[in-house]
Amino acid sequence: MNIDLAPWREMAVSAVEQSLYAHHPGLAERFGGRGRKACREDIQHHLDYLSGALLADSSAVFVDYAIWLKSVLDNRSVPSSHLVESLTLLDEFLCAHLPAAESAQVSAVISAANAALARNDLPIPYLHARVAELPDAPHYREAAVSGNQSRALGLISHSMQEGNTLSEASVRMVQPAMYAIGRLWQENRITVAQEHLATAISQSVLARAYLQADFAAPTGQKALLACVAANQHNLGLRMLADAFETAGWDSLYLGADVPTADLLRQVDASSPDLLVLSLSLPGHLAVARGAMEQLRAELGSRCPQIWVGGLATLMGNQVWRSLKADGWAADALHALEQVATR
Ligand code: B12
């Protein structure tokens, strides 16, 4: 269901913030001005993820966020007791301002999250465990987090010498290691610096592993790949670009955070056979849908097929369908299977 929460955003944030501070006068004393700023940012994030869940018609998207946020707060000894209260206040505000049918949808999503928090549910499994990780994936993770680039490269090279393709090594070793690294950050067991180090090492290792890859004969087909505006997660997109190259395609890789207007111009100029859009956070779902609408409206029959993918699409099969994309894949290997049957 497409419910536009944007017109209520500022009012909702102020209303929830004021109610929370009125109910808990100690908050102002304890956390000062910075606390208020963080509180407003949290409510804005609630709204972003809620919009994503409504757009994808999936309360699981918001339930997963609530469980994730509680774990981030708990692991940093920040009290999460106000989380349920702030979600309830947000629900009350939106129900008072939205038409009945829309407020019923919003309430259903927020109630599902609050119920999961009350039960202390575990995270919802994503669709991404499609292929088993290689036995060296945990060793790769340790090497990347500890800054041991030569060991990380050695593990990937060895795996390719043993017969794994570049995409197999990427998806079954680097990808699960990066997911585990995200989890370690979430649990406050590694720093942001260590996560950045591991990402930089993975980028470098993948670039060098590319030189060891086998390539199919050119197919004459061209893919243009971009992270939607505001998506900074470009490592998975790089894996896709390289996977398409190994399958004989030309890849035009635009990387992170591509503004929609510029994407449109590049698609128009390059005339790719396929546009690959990557989205990582539920807030990127609306950006992707807006971009696809604009591309189709402005390019008409010249608009290529558009596939979406990335973490934000891995919550369930209906998520990508609700975006009205032409295709989707869970990972680079899955994309290659589909390309082979095109
Ligand atoms: C590295 C990282 C970052 C780096 C990214 C750097 C870079 N150059 O990529 C930086 C520091 C920028 C970053 C920022 C943030 N991050 Co971050 N990040 C990660 C981390 C640890 C790894 C990402 C990654 O490389 N994954 C590995 C790749 C290979 O996997 P992938 O992206 O899913 O791609 C594969 C498939 O999805 C698919 N695919 C991808 N795109 C497409 C497209 C198509 C068309 C197809 C078919 C397939 C497809 O194929 C790929 C290859 O197989 C993840 C953890 C995770 N679970 O991914 C967190 C994670 C995604 N980040 C998270 C968060 C919260 C953030 C921030 C909000 C943090 C902050 N407070 O600032 C910001 C948001 C930035 C933004 N606006 O985008 C959370 C999201 C939680 C949630 N509930 O949504 C995660 C899950 C960490 C966690 N466990 O808490 N992050």
Coordinates of C-alpha atoms and ligand atoms in Angstrom, one line a residue:
M1 CA 0.0 0.0 0.0
N2 CA 1.4 3.4 -0.9
I3 CA 0.9 5.6 2.1
D4 CA 2.8 8.9 1.8
L5 CA 4.0 9.8 5.3
A6 CA 6.2 12.7 4.1
P7 CA 3.6 15.5 4.7
W8 CA 3.4 14.4 8.4
R9 CA 7.1 13.9 9.0
E10 CA 8.1 17.0 10.8
M11 CA 4.9 17.2 12.8
A12 CA 5.1 13.5 13.8
V13 CA 8.8 13.9 14.9
S14 CA 8.0 16.9 17.1
A15 CA 4.8 15.4 18.6
V16 CA 6.5 12.1 19.6
E17 CA 9.6 13.9 20.9
Q18 CA 7.6 16.3 23.0
S19 CA 5.4 13.6 24.4
L20 CA 8.4 11.4 25.3
Y21 CA 10.1 14.3 27.1
A22 CA 6.9 15.3 28.8
H23 CA 6.4 11.7 30.1
H24 CA 10.1 11.5 31.2
P25 CA 11.4 14.8 32.4
G26 CA 14.6 13.2 33.5
L27 CA 15.6 12.7 29.9
A28 CA 16.4 16.4 29.3
E29 CA 18.6 16.5 32.4
R30 CA 20.4 13.2 31.6
F31 CA 21.1 13.6 27.9
G32 CA 20.8 17.4 27.2
G33 CA 20.5 18.9 23.7
R34 CA 22.4 16.0 22.0
G35 CA 19.8 13.6 23.5
R36 CA 17.0 15.5 21.9
K37 CA 18.8 15.5 18.5
A38 CA 19.3 11.8 18.7
C39 CA 15.7 11.2 19.8
R40 CA 14.5 13.2 16.7
E41 CA 16.8 11.2 14.4
D42 CA 15.5 7.9 15.9
I43 CA 11.9 9.0 15.2
Q44 CA 12.9 10.0 11.6
H45 CA 14.4 6.5 11.1
H46 CA 11.2 4.9 12.5
L47 CA 9.3 6.8 9.8
D48 CA 11.8 5.8 7.0
Y49 CA 11.5 2.1 7.9
L50 CA 7.8 2.3 8.4
S51 CA 7.4 3.9 4.9
G52 CA 9.5 1.1 3.5
A53 CA 7.4 -1.6 5.1
L54 CA 4.2 0.0 3.9
L55 CA 5.5 0.3 0.3
A56 CA 6.7 -3.3 0.3
D57 CA 3.4 -4.4 1.9
S58 CA 5.5 -6.3 4.5
S59 CA 5.2 -5.7 8.2
A60 CA 8.3 -8.0 8.5
V61 CA 10.4 -5.1 7.2
F62 CA 9.5 -3.0 10.2
V63 CA 9.5 -5.9 12.7
D64 CA 13.1 -6.7 11.6
Y65 CA 14.0 -3.0 12.1
A66 CA 12.6 -2.9 15.6
I67 CA 14.4 -6.0 16.6
W68 CA 17.6 -4.7 15.0
L69 CA 17.3 -1.3 16.7
K70 CA 16.7 -2.9 20.1
S71 CA 19.8 -5.1 19.7
V72 CA 21.9 -2.0 18.7
L73 CA 20.7 -0.1 21.8
D74 CA 21.0 -3.0 24.2
N75 CA 24.5 -3.8 23.0
R76 CA 25.6 -0.2 23.7
S77 CA 23.9 -0.1 27.2
V78 CA 21.5 2.5 25.9
P79 CA 18.1 1.9 27.5
S80 CA 15.7 0.5 24.8
S81 CA 12.7 0.9 27.2
H82 CA 11.6 4.0 25.3
L83 CA 11.5 2.2 22.0
V84 CA 8.0 0.6 22.4
E85 CA 6.7 3.9 23.8
S86 CA 8.0 6.0 21.0
L87 CA 6.5 3.5 18.4
T88 CA 3.2 3.7 20.3
L89 CA 3.2 7.5 20.3
L90 CA 4.1 7.5 16.6
D91 CA 1.1 5.1 15.9
E92 CA -1.2 7.4 17.9
F93 CA -0.1 10.5 16.0
L94 CA -0.4 8.9 12.6
C95 CA -3.8 7.4 13.4
A96 CA -5.1 10.8 14.5
H97 CA -4.0 12.3 11.2
L98 CA -4.4 9.7 8.4
P99 CA -7.6 8.4 6.9
A100 CA -9.1 5.3 8.6
A101 CA -7.9 2.7 6.0
E102 CA -4.4 4.1 6.1
S103 CA -4.2 4.3 9.8
A104 CA -5.4 0.7 10.1
Q105 CA -2.4 -0.4 7.9
V106 CA 0.1 1.7 9.9
S107 CA -1.3 0.4 13.3
A108 CA -1.0 -3.2 12.1
V109 CA 2.6 -2.7 11.2
I110 CA 3.6 -0.9 14.4
S111 CA 1.6 -3.4 16.6
A112 CA 3.4 -6.3 14.9
A113 CA 6.8 -4.7 15.8
N114 CA 5.7 -3.9 19.4
A115 CA 4.5 -7.5 19.8
A116 CA 7.8 -8.9 18.6
L117 CA 9.7 -6.6 21.0
A118 CA 7.5 -7.7 23.9
R119 CA 8.1 -11.4 23.0
N120 CA 11.9 -10.7 22.6
D121 CA 11.7 -12.3 19.1
L122 CA 14.9 -13.3 17.3
P123 CA 15.7 -11.5 14.0
I124 CA 13.6 -12.6 11.0
P125 CA 15.7 -14.8 8.7
Y126 CA 16.5 -13.1 5.4
L127 CA 16.5 -14.9 2.1
H128 CA 20.2 -14.5 1.7
A129 CA 21.4 -17.8 3.0
R130 CA 20.7 -19.3 -0.4
V131 CA 24.1 -20.8 -0.9
A132 CA 26.3 -22.3 1.8
E133 CA 29.4 -20.3 2.8
L134 CA 32.8 -21.7 1.9
P135 CA 34.7 -23.2 4.9
D136 CA 37.3 -20.4 4.8
A137 CA 34.6 -17.6 5.1
P138 CA 35.2 -17.3 8.9
H139 CA 39.0 -17.1 8.3
Y140 CA 38.4 -14.5 5.6
R141 CA 36.3 -12.5 8.1
E142 CA 39.1 -12.6 10.7
A143 CA 41.7 -11.6 8.2
A144 CA 39.6 -8.6 6.9
V145 CA 38.7 -7.3 10.4
S146 CA 42.3 -7.6 11.6
G147 CA 43.7 -5.8 8.6
N148 CA 45.5 -8.8 7.2
Q149 CA 45.0 -8.0 3.5
S150 CA 47.6 -10.5 2.2
R151 CA 45.9 -13.4 4.1
A152 CA 42.5 -12.3 2.8
L153 CA 43.8 -12.2 -0.8
G154 CA 45.5 -15.6 -0.2
L155 CA 42.2 -17.2 0.9
I156 CA 40.3 -15.9 -2.2
S157 CA 43.1 -16.9 -4.6
H158 CA 43.4 -20.3 -3.0
S159 CA 39.6 -20.8 -3.3
M160 CA 39.8 -19.9 -7.0
Q161 CA 42.8 -22.2 -7.7
E162 CA 40.7 -25.0 -6.2
G163 CA 38.1 -24.4 -8.9
N164 CA 35.7 -21.8 -7.5
T165 CA 34.8 -19.0 -9.9
L166 CA 35.2 -15.3 -9.0
S167 CA 31.5 -15.1 -8.2
E168 CA 31.5 -18.2 -6.1
A169 CA 34.5 -17.0 -4.1
S170 CA 32.8 -13.5 -3.8
V171 CA 29.3 -14.7 -2.8
R172 CA 30.3 -17.7 -0.7
M173 CA 33.3 -16.2 1.1
V174 CA 33.4 -12.3 1.0
Q175 CA 29.7 -11.8 1.2
P176 CA 29.0 -14.0 4.3
A177 CA 32.1 -12.5 6.0
M178 CA 30.7 -8.9 5.3
Y179 CA 27.3 -9.9 6.7
A180 CA 29.0 -11.3 9.8
I181 CA 31.0 -8.1 10.1
G182 CA 27.8 -6.1 10.1
R183 CA 26.5 -8.3 12.8
L184 CA 29.7 -7.8 14.9
W185 CA 29.2 -4.0 14.5
Q186 CA 25.6 -4.3 15.5
E187 CA 26.6 -6.2 18.6
N188 CA 29.2 -3.6 19.4
R189 CA 32.0 -6.2 19.2
I190 CA 34.0 -4.3 16.5
T191 CA 34.3 -0.6 15.8
V192 CA 33.2 1.4 12.8
A193 CA 36.9 1.7 11.9
Q194 CA 37.3 -2.1 11.8
E195 CA 34.2 -2.4 9.6
H196 CA 35.6 0.3 7.2
L197 CA 39.0 -1.6 7.2
A198 CA 37.3 -4.9 6.3
T199 CA 35.3 -3.2 3.5
A200 CA 38.4 -1.5 2.0
I201 CA 40.3 -4.9 2.1
S202 CA 37.4 -6.6 0.4
Q203 CA 37.3 -4.0 -2.3
S204 CA 41.0 -4.4 -2.9
V205 CA 40.9 -8.2 -2.8
L206 CA 38.0 -8.4 -5.2
A207 CA 39.8 -6.1 -7.7
R208 CA 42.8 -8.3 -7.6
A209 CA 40.8 -11.6 -7.7
Y210 CA 39.2 -10.2 -10.9
L211 CA 42.6 -10.6 -12.7
Q212 CA 42.5 -14.3 -11.9
A213 CA 38.9 -14.9 -13.2
D214 CA 37.8 -16.8 -16.4
F215 CA 35.6 -14.9 -18.9
A216 CA 33.0 -16.2 -21.3
A217 CA 33.1 -15.0 -24.9
P218 CA 31.5 -11.6 -25.4
T219 CA 27.7 -11.7 -25.7
G220 CA 27.3 -8.1 -27.0
Q221 CA 25.0 -7.3 -24.1
K222 CA 25.5 -4.5 -21.7
A223 CA 24.4 -4.0 -18.1
L224 CA 24.4 -0.6 -16.3
L225 CA 24.7 -1.0 -12.5
A226 CA 24.0 1.7 -9.9
C227 CA 23.2 2.0 -6.2
V228 CA 20.1 4.2 -5.9
A229 CA 20.4 7.7 -4.4
A230 CA 21.4 7.5 -0.7
N231 CA 22.6 4.0 -0.9
Q232 CA 26.3 3.9 0.1
H233 CA 26.7 0.1 0.1
N234 CA 28.4 -0.6 -3.2
L235 CA 30.4 -3.8 -2.6
G236 CA 27.6 -6.1 -3.6
L237 CA 27.0 -4.1 -6.8
R238 CA 30.7 -4.5 -7.6
M239 CA 30.3 -8.3 -7.3
L240 CA 27.4 -8.1 -9.7
A241 CA 29.3 -6.0 -12.2
D242 CA 32.2 -8.5 -12.2
A243 CA 29.8 -11.4 -12.4
F244 CA 28.2 -10.0 -15.6
E245 CA 31.7 -9.4 -17.0
T246 CA 32.6 -13.1 -16.4
A247 CA 29.4 -14.0 -18.3
G248 CA 30.6 -12.1 -21.3
W249 CA 28.6 -8.9 -20.7
D250 CA 29.9 -5.3 -20.6
S251 CA 29.4 -3.8 -17.2
L252 CA 29.0 -0.1 -16.7
Y253 CA 29.4 0.3 -12.9
L254 CA 28.3 3.6 -11.5
G255 CA 28.9 2.7 -7.8
A256 CA 27.2 4.2 -4.7
D257 CA 24.5 6.9 -4.3
V258 CA 23.7 7.8 -7.9
P259 CA 21.2 10.7 -8.1
T260 CA 18.1 9.7 -10.0
A261 CA 18.3 12.5 -12.6
D262 CA 21.9 11.6 -13.5
L263 CA 21.1 7.9 -13.6
L264 CA 18.4 8.7 -16.1
R265 CA 20.8 10.6 -18.3
Q266 CA 23.4 7.8 -18.2
V267 CA 20.8 5.2 -19.1
D268 CA 19.7 7.4 -22.0
A269 CA 23.2 7.9 -23.2
S270 CA 24.4 4.2 -22.7
S271 CA 21.3 2.3 -23.9
P272 CA 22.0 -0.8 -21.7
D273 CA 20.2 -4.1 -22.2
L274 CA 19.7 -4.3 -18.4
L275 CA 19.6 -1.8 -15.5
V276 CA 20.7 -3.2 -12.2
L277 CA 19.6 -1.2 -9.2
S278 CA 21.0 -1.9 -5.7
L279 CA 19.2 -1.0 -2.5
S280 CA 20.3 -1.8 1.1
L281 CA 18.0 -0.1 3.6
P282 CA 14.1 0.0 3.6
G283 CA 14.3 3.7 3.0
H284 CA 15.9 3.0 -0.4
L285 CA 12.7 1.1 -1.6
A286 CA 10.8 4.3 -2.2
V287 CA 13.8 5.8 -4.0
A288 CA 14.0 2.8 -6.3
R289 CA 10.4 2.9 -7.1
G290 CA 10.5 6.6 -7.8
A291 CA 13.5 6.1 -10.0
M292 CA 11.9 3.3 -12.0
E293 CA 8.7 5.3 -12.5
Q294 CA 10.7 8.3 -13.8
L295 CA 12.9 6.1 -16.1
R296 CA 9.8 4.4 -17.6
A297 CA 7.9 7.7 -18.0
E298 CA 10.8 9.5 -19.6
L299 CA 12.4 6.8 -21.7
G300 CA 9.2 4.9 -22.8
S301 CA 10.0 2.0 -25.0
R302 CA 13.8 2.8 -24.8
C303 CA 13.7 2.0 -21.1
P304 CA 15.7 -1.2 -20.4
Q305 CA 14.5 -4.0 -18.2
I306 CA 15.2 -3.1 -14.6
W307 CA 16.3 -5.6 -11.9
V308 CA 16.5 -4.7 -8.3
G309 CA 18.4 -6.4 -5.5
G310 CA 20.3 -5.8 -2.3
L311 CA 19.7 -6.3 1.4
A312 CA 16.5 -4.3 1.5
T313 CA 14.9 -6.8 -1.0
L314 CA 15.9 -9.9 0.9
M315 CA 13.0 -9.8 3.5
G316 CA 10.6 -11.8 1.3
N317 CA 9.7 -12.4 -2.3
Q318 CA 6.9 -9.9 -2.4
V319 CA 9.3 -7.0 -1.6
W320 CA 10.7 -6.7 -5.1
R321 CA 7.4 -7.4 -6.7
S322 CA 5.8 -4.6 -4.9
L323 CA 8.3 -2.3 -6.5
K324 CA 7.1 -3.4 -9.9
A325 CA 10.7 -4.3 -11.0
D326 CA 11.2 -6.6 -14.0
G327 CA 13.5 -8.9 -12.1
W328 CA 15.4 -9.6 -8.9
A329 CA 18.1 -11.9 -7.7
A330 CA 19.2 -12.7 -4.1
D331 CA 22.9 -12.6 -5.0
A332 CA 25.4 -12.5 -7.8
L333 CA 25.3 -16.3 -8.4
H334 CA 21.5 -16.2 -8.5
A335 CA 21.7 -13.3 -11.1
L336 CA 24.1 -15.4 -13.2
E337 CA 21.7 -18.3 -13.2
Q338 CA 19.0 -16.0 -14.6
V339 CA 21.2 -14.4 -17.1
A340 CA 22.1 -17.8 -18.5
T341 CA 18.4 -18.5 -19.2
R342 CA 17.7 -15.1 -20.8
Ligands
B12_1 C1 30.2 -2.2 4.8 C2 28.9 -1.6 5.3 C3 28.7 -0.3 5.3 C4 29.6 0.7 4.6 C5 29.4 0.5 3.1 C6 30.7 0.8 2.3 C7 30.7 0.3 0.9 N1 31.5 0.9 0.1 O1 29.9 -0.5 0.5 C8 29.2 2.1 5.1 C9 30.1 2.5 6.3 C10 29.1 3.2 4.1 C11 27.8 1.8 5.7 C12 26.9 2.7 6.1 C13 25.7 2.5 6.7 N2 25.2 1.3 7.1 CO1 26.0 -0.4 6.6 N3 26.8 -2.1 6.4 C14 27.9 -2.5 5.8 C15 27.9 -4.0 5.9 C16 28.8 -4.4 7.1 C17 28.4 -4.8 4.7 C18 27.8 -4.4 3.4 C19 28.3 -5.4 2.3 O2 29.3 -5.1 1.7 N4 27.7 -6.6 2.2 C20 28.2 -7.6 1.3 C21 27.5 -7.5 0.0 C22 28.2 -8.5 -1.0 O3 26.2 -8.0 0.1 P1 24.9 -7.2 -0.5 O4 25.1 -5.8 -0.5 O5 23.7 -7.8 0.1 O6 25.0 -7.6 -2.1 C23 24.6 -8.9 -2.6 C24 23.2 -9.2 -2.8 O7 22.3 -8.4 -2.0 C25 22.9 -8.9 -4.2 N5 22.6 -7.6 -4.8 C26 23.0 -6.4 -4.3 N6 22.5 -5.4 -5.1 C27 21.8 -6.0 -6.1 C28 21.1 -5.5 -7.2 C29 20.5 -6.4 -8.1 C30 19.7 -5.9 -9.2 C31 20.6 -7.8 -7.9 C32 19.9 -8.7 -8.8 C33 21.2 -8.3 -6.8 C34 21.9 -7.4 -5.9 O8 24.1 -9.4 -4.8 C35 25.2 -8.9 -4.0 C36 26.3 -9.9 -4.3 O9 26.0 -11.2 -4.1 C37 26.4 -4.4 6.1 C38 26.1 -5.7 6.7 C39 25.3 -6.6 5.7 N7 24.5 -7.4 6.2 O10 25.4 -6.4 4.5 C40 26.0 -3.2 7.0 C41 24.5 -2.8 7.1 C42 23.8 -3.0 5.8 N8 24.6 -1.3 7.4 C43 23.7 -1.0 8.2 C44 23.5 0.4 8.6 C45 22.5 0.6 9.8 C46 24.2 1.4 8.0 C47 24.1 2.9 8.3 C48 22.6 3.4 8.6 C49 25.0 3.2 9.6 C50 25.0 4.6 10.1 N9 24.5 4.8 11.2 O11 25.4 5.5 9.4 C51 24.7 3.6 7.1 C52 23.7 3.9 6.0 C53 24.4 4.3 4.7 C54 23.5 4.5 3.5 N10 22.7 5.5 3.5 O12 23.5 3.6 2.7 C55 22.8 -2.1 8.7 C56 21.4 -2.1 8.2 C57 20.5 -2.6 9.3 C58 19.0 -2.5 8.8 N11 18.2 -2.9 9.8 O13 18.6 -2.1 7.8 C59 23.7 -3.4 8.3 C60 22.9 -4.6 8.0 C61 24.7 -3.6 9.5 C62 24.0 -4.3 10.7 N12 24.0 -5.6 10.9 O14 23.5 -3.6 11.6 N13 27.6 0.5 5.9

